[in-house]
mmCIF file of C-alpha atoms in Angstrom:
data_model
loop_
_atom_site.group_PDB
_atom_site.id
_atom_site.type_symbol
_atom_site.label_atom_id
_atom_site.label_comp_id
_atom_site.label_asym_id
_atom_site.label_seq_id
_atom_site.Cartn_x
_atom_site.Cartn_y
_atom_site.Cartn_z
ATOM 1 C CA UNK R 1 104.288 35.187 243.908
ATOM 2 C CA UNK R 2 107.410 36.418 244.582
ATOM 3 C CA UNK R 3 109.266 35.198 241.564
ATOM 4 C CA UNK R 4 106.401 36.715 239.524
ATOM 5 C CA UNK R 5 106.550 40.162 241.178
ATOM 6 C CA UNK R 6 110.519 39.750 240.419
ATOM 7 C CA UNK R 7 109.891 39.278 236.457
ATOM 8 C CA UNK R 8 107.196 41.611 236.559
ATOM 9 C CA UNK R 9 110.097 44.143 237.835
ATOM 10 C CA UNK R 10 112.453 43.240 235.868
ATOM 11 C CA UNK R 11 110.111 43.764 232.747
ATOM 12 C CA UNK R 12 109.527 47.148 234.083
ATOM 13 C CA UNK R 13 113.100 47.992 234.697
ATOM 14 C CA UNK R 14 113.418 48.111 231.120
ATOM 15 C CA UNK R 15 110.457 49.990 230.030
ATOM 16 C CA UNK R 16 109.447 47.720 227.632
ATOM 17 C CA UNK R 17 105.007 47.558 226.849
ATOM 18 C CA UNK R 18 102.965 45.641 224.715
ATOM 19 C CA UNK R 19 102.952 42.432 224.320
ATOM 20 C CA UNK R 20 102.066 41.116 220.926
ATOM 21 C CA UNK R 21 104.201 39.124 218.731
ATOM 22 C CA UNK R 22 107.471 39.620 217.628
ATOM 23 C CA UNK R 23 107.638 40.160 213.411
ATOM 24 C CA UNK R 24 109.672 37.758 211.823
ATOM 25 C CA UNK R 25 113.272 39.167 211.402
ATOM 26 C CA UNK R 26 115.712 37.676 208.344
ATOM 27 C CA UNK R 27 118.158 38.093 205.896
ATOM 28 C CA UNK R 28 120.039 41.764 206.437
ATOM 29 C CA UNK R 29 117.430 42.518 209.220
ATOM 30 C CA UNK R 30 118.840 40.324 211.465
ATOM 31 C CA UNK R 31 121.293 42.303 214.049
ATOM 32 C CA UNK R 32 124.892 42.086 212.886
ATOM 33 C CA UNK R 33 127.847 44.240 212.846
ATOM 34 C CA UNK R 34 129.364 45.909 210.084
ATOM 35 C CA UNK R 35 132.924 47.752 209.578
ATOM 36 C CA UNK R 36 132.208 51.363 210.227
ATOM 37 C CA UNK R 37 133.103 53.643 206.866
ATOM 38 C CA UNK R 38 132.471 56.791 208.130
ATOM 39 C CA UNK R 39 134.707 59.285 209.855
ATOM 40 C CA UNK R 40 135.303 58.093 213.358
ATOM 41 C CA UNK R 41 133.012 59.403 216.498
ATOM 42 C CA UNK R 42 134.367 62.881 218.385
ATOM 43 C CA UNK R 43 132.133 61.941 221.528
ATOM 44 C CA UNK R 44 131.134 58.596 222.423
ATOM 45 C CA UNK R 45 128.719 58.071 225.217
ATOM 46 C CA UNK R 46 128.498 54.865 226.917
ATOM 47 C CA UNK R 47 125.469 53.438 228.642
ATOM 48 C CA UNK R 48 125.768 50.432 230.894
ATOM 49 C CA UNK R 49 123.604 48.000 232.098
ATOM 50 C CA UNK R 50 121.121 48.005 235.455
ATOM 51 C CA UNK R 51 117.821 47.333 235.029
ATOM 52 C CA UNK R 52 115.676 49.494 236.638
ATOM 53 C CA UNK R 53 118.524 51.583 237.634
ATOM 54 C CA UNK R 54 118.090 52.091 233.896
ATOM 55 C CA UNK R 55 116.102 55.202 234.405
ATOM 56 C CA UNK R 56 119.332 57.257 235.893
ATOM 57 C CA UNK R 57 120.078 57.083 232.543
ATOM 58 C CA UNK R 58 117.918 59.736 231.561
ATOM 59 C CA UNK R 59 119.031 62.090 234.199
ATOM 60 C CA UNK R 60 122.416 61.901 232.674
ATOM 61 C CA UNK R 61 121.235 62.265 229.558
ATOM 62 C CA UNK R 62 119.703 65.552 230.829
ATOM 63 C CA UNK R 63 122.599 66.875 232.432
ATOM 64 C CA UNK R 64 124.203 66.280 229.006
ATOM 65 C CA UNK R 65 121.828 68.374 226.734
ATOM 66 C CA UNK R 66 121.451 71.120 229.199
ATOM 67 C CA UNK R 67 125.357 71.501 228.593
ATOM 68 C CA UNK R 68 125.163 71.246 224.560
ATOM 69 C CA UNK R 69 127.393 68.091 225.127
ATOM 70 C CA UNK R 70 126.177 65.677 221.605
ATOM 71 C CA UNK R 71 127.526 62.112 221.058
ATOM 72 C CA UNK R 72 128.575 60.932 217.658
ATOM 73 C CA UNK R 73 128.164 57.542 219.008
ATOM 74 C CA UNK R 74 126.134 55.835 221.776
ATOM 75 C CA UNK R 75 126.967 52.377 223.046
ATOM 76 C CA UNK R 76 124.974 50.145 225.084
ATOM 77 C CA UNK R 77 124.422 47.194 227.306
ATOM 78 C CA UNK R 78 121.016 45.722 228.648
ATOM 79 C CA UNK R 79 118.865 48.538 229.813
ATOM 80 C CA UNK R 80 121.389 51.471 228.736
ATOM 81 C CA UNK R 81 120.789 49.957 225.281
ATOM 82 C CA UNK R 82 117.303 50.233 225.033
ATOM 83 C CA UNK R 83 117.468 53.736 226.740
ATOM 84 C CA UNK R 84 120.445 54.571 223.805
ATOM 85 C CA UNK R 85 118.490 52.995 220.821
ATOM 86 C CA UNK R 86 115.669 55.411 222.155
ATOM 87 C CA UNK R 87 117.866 58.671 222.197
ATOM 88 C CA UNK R 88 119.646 57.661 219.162
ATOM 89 C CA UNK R 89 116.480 57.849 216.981
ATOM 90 C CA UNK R 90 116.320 61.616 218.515
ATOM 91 C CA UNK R 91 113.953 61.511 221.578
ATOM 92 C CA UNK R 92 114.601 63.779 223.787
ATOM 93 C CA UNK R 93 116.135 63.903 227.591
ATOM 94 C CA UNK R 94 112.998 65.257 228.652
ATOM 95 C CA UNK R 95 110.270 63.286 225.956
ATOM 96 C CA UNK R 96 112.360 60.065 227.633
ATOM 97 C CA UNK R 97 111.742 60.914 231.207
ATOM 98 C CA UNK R 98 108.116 61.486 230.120
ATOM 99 C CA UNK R 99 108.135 58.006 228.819
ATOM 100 C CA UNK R 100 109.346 56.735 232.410
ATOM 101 C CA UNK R 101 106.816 58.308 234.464
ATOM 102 C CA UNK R 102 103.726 56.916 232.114
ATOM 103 C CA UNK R 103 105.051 53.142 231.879
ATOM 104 C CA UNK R 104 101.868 50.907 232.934
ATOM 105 C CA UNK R 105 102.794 47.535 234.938
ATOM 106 C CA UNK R 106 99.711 45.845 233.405
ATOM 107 C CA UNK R 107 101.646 46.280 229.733
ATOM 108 C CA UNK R 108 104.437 44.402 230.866
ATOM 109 C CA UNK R 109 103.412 41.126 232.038
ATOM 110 C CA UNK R 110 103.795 37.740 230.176
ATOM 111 C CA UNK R 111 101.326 35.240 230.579
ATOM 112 C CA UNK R 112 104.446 32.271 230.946
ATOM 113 C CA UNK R 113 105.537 34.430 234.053
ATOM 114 C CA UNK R 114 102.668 32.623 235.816
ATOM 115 C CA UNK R 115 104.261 29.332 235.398
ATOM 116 C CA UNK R 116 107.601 30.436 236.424
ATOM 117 C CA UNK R 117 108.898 30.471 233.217
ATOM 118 C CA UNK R 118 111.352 33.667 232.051
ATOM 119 C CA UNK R 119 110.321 36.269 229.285
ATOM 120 C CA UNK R 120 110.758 36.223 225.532
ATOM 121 C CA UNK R 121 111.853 39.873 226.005
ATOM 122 C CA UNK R 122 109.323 39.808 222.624
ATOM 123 C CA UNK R 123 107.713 43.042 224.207
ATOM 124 C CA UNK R 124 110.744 45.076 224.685
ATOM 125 C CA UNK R 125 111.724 44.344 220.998
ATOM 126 C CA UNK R 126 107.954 45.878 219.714
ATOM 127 C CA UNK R 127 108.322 48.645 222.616
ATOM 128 C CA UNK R 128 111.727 49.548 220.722
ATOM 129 C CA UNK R 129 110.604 49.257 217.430
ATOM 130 C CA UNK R 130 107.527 51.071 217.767
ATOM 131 C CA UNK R 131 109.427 53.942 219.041
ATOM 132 C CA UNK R 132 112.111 54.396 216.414
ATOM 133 C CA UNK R 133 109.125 53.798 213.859
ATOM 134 C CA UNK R 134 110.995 50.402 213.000
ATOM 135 C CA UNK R 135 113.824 52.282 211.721
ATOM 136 C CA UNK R 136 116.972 49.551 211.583
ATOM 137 C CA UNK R 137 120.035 50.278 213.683
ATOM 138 C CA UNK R 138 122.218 52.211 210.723
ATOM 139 C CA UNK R 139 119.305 54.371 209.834
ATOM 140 C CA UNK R 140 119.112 56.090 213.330
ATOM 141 C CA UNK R 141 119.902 59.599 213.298
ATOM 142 C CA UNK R 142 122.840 58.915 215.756
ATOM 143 C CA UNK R 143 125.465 56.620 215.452
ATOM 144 C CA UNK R 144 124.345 53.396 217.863
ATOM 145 C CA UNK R 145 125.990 49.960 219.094
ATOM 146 C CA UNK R 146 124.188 47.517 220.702
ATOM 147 C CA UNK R 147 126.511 44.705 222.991
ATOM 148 C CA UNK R 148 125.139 41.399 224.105
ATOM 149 C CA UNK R 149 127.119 38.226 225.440
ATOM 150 C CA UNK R 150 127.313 35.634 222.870
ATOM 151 C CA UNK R 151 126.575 32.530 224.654
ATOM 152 C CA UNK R 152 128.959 30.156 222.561
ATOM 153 C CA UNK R 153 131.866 32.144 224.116
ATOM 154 C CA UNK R 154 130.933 34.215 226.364
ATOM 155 C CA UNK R 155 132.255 36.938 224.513
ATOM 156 C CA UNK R 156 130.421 40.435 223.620
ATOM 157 C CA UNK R 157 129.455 40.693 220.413
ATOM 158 C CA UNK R 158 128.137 44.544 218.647
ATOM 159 C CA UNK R 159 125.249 45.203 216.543
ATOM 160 C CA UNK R 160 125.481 48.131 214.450
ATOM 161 C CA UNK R 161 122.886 46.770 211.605
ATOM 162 C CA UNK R 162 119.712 45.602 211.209
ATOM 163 C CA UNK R 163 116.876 44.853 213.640
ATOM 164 C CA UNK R 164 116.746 48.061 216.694
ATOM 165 C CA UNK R 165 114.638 46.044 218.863
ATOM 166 C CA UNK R 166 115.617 42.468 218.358
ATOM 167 C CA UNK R 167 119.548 43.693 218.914
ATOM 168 C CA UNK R 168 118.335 45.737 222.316
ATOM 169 C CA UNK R 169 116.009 42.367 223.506
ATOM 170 C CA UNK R 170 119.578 40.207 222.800
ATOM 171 C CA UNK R 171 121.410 43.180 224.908
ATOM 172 C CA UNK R 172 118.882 42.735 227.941
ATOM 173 C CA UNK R 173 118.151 39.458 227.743
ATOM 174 C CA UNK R 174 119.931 38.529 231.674
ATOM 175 C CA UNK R 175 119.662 35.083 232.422
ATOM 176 C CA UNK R 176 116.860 33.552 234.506
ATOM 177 C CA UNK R 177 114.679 36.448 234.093
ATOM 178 C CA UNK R 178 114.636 36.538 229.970
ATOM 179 C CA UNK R 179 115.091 33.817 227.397
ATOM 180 C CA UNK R 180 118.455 33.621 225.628
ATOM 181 C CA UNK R 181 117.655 35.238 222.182
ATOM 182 C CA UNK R 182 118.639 33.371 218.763
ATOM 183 C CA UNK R 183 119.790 35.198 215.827
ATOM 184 C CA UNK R 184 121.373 33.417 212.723
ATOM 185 C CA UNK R 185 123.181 30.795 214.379
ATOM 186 C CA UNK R 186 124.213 32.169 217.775
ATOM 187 C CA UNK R 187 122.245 32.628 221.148
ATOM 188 C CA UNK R 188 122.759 36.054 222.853
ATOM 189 C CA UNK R 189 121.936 37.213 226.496
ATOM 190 C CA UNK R 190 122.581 40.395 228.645
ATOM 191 C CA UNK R 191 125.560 41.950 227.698
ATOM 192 C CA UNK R 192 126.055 42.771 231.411
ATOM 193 C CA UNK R 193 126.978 39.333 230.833
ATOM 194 C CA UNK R 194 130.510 40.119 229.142
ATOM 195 C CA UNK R 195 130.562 44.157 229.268
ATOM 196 C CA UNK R 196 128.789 45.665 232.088
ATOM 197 C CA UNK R 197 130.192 49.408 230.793
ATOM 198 C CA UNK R 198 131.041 48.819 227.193
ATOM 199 C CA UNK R 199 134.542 51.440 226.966
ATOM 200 C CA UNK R 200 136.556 49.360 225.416
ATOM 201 C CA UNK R 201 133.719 49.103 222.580
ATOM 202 C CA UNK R 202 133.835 52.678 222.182
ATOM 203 C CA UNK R 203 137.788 53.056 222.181
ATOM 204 C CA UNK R 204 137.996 50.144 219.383
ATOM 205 C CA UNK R 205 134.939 52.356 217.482
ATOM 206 C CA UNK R 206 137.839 54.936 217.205
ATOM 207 C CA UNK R 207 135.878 57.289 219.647
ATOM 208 C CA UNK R 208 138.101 60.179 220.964
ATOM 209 C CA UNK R 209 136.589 61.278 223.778
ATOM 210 C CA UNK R 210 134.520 58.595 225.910
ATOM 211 C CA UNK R 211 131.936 59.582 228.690
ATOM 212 C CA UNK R 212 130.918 56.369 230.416
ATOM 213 C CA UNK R 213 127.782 55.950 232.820
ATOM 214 C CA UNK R 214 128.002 53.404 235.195
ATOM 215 C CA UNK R 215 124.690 52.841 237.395
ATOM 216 C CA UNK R 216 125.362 49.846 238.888
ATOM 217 C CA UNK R 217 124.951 49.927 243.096
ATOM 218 C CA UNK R 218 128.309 50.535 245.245
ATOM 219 C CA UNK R 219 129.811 47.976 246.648
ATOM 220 C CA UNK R 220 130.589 48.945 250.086
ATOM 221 C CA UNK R 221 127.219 49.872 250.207
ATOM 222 C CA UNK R 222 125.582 46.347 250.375
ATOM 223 C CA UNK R 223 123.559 45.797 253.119
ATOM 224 C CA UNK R 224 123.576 42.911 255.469
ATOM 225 C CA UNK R 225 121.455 40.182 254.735
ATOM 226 C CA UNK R 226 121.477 40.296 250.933
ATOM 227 C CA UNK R 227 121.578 36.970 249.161
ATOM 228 C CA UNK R 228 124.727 35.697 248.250
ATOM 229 C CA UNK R 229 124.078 35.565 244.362
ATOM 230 C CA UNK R 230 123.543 38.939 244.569
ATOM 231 C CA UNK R 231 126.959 39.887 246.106
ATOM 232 C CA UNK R 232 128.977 37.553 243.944
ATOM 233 C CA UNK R 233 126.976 39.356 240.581
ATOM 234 C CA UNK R 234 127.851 43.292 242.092
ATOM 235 C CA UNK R 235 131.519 41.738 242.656
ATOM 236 C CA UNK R 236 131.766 40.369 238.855
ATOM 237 C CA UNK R 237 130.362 43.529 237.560
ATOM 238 C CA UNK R 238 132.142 45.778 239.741
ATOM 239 C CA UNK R 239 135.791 43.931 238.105
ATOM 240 C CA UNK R 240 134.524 43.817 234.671
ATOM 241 C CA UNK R 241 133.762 47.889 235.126
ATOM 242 C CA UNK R 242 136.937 48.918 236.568
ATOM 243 C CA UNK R 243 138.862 46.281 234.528
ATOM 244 C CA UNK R 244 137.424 48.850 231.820
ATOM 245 C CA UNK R 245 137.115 52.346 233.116
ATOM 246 C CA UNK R 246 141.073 53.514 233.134
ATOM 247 C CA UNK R 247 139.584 54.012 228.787
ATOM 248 C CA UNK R 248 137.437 56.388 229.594
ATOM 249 C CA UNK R 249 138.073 60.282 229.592
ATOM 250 C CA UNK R 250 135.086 60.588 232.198
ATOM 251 C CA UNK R 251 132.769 58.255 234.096
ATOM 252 C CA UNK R 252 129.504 59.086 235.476
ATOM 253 C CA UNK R 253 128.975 56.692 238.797
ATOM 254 C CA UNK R 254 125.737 57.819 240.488
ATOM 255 C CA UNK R 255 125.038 56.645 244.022
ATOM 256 C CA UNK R 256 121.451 55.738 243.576
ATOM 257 C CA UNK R 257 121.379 53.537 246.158
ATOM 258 C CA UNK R 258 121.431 49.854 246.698
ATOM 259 C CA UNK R 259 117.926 48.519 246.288
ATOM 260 C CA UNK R 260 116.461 49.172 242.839
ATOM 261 C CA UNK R 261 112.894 49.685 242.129
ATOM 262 C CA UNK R 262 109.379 50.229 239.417
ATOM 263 C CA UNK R 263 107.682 52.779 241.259
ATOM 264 C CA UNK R 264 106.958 56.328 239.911
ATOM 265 C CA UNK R 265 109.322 57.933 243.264
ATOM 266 C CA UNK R 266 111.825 55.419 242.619
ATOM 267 C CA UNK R 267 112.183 56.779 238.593
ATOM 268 C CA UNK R 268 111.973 60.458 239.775
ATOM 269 C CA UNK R 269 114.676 59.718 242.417
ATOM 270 C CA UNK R 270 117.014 58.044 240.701
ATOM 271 C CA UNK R 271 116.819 60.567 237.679
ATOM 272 C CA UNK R 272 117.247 64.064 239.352
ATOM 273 C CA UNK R 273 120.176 61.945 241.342
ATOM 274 C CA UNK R 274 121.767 61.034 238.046
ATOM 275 C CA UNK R 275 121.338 64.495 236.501
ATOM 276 C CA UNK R 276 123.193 66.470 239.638
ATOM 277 C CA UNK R 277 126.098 64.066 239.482
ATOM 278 C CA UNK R 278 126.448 64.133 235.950
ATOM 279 C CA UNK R 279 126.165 68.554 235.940
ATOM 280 C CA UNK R 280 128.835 67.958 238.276
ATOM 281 C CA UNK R 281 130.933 65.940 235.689
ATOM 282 C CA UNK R 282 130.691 68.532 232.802
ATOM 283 C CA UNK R 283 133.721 70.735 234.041
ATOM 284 C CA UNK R 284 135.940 67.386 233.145
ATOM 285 C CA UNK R 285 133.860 66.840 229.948
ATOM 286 C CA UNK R 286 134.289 69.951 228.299
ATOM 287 C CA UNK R 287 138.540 69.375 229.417
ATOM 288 C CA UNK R 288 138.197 66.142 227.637
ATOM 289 C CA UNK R 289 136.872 67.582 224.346
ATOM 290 C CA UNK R 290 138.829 70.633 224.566
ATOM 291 C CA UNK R 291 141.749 68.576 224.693
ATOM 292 C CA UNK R 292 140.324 66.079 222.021
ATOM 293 C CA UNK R 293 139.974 69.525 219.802
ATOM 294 C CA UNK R 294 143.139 70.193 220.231
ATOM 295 C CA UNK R 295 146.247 69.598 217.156
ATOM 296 C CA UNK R 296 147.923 67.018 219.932
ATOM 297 C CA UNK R 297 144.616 65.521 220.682
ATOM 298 C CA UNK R 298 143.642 64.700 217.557
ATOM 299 C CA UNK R 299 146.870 62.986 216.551
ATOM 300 C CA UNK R 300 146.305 60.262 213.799
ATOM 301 C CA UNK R 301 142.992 59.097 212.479
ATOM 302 C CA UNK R 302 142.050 55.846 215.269
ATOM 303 C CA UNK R 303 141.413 52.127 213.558
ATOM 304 C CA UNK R 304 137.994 51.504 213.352
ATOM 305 C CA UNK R 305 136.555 47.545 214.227
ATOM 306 C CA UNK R 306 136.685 45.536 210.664
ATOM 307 C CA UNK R 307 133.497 43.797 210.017
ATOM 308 C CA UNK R 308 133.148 40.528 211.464
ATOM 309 C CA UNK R 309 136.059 41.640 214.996
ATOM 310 C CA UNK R 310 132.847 42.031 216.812
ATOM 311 C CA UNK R 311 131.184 39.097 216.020
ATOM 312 C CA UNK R 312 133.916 36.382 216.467
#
């Protein structure tokens, strides 16, 4: 029961419903990464992984529009790629917190949960789909990335074409809980995995100006008594994130607490958290864009990624 109620969480963490069968993806709909041709991003924002501390996403995201702040580019890992495909096909802040507070356990659940076995992540891929009408990555309005951990390496690996919901179900695919997801040759899973925060990502996406969100749990705030995997898996992420951080011009680090969780408070907590920290932060955004605006700031056109860096 309790490994059920765990996968039935984690399901809900990333808002993912329905359950029917994945399409067949092929050719130049699989997920893949192609050079960027385009003039490179002002204002990347960067959306890291958490599961169901996910939904603080959306707070930020509030914060954001209620200041006029736009990205040219989102990036994402896990859950703050599903929550960046979403807001990259042009739902709203508010139309996404919406979405949170009507998400229906019952929609999640996999009948292979009951014999312990993990999720396709299947349902996440038609939730995504079905909300950007099955528009493919470099057809959303907004410039997006999706990063996953390629499992032949270990290294992260970007989708900027084809498939929005097969590239977001590779992004939150985190071990144990989802099935590693196969596309073309190479098996993907979470890209909290390799890149927790994705900066770098952005920075080599020849983004000026990089606002990072970070909801990951602090970690001098673990309780006693917490399993050990757990501690060792905040203390990977925790290096990974600051190994990465010094690249952005702002990071957004709510303290949501420790314990995550599916229930309607839990979303509504965690979001009007998010959304006073990151009002707080838009003083030092609107210093990093002024500065980015500026004839110093803007310096030399930045090298984009070539087709194929990402994928290596």
């Amino acid at each position: 029961m309790r490994r059920i109620s765990r996968a039935l969480a984690a399901a809900i963490a990333i808002a993912l419903a329905g359950c029917g069968s994945a399409p067949d993806v092929s050719g130049d709909r699989l997920p893949h990464f192609v050079a960027p041709t385009g003039p490179a991003p002002r204002v990347a924002l960067v959306l890291g992984s958490g599961g169901p501390r996910g939904f603080a996403h959306i707070g930020v995201l509030k914060a954001l529009e209620e200041a006029g702040v736009k990205p040219d580019l989102i990036v994402g890992s896990s859950v703050g790629s599903m929550v960046g495909a979403l807001y990259a096909y042009g739902i709203s802040a508010r139309d996404l917190e919406r979405m949170a507070y009507d998400i229906n356990m019952l929609q999640f659940f996999e009948l292979r949960m009951l014999d312990g076995k993990p999720a396709t992540g299947e349902a996440l891929q038609n939730y995504v789909n079905e909300h950007v009408h099955g528009l493919p990555i470099e057809k959303l309005p907004t410039e997006f990335v999706a990063g996953a951990t390629r499992l032949s390496d270990g290294k992260l690996a970007l989708f900027n074409h084809g498939d929005t919901g097969l590239a977001v179900r590779a992004s939150s695919a985190s071990p144990g809980q989802f099935e590693p997801v196969t596309i073309g040759n190479e098996r993907y899973v979470d890209g909290d995995e390799a890149s927790p925060v994705p900066i770098r990502a952005a920075r080599a996406l020849g983004a000026r100006v990089v606002i990072a969100v970070d909801v990951s749990a602090y970690v001098e705030s673990t309780p006693q008594g917490v399993p050990q995997e757990w501690i060792d898996k905040d203390a990977r992420r925790a290096r990974q994130v600051a190994a990465e951080a010094p690249e952005a011009d702002v990071m957004i680090h709510p303290d949501i607490g420790y314990y995550a969780g599916e229930s309607e408070a839990y979303r509504r907590r965690v979001i009007a958290i998010a959304e006073r920290v990151a009002r707080e932060k838009i003083p030092a955004i609107r210093v990093a864009l002024e500065r980015a605006s500026s004839p110093a700031g803007q310096g030399a056109p930045m090298a984009r990624i070539p087709s194929g860096e990402a994928s290596r």
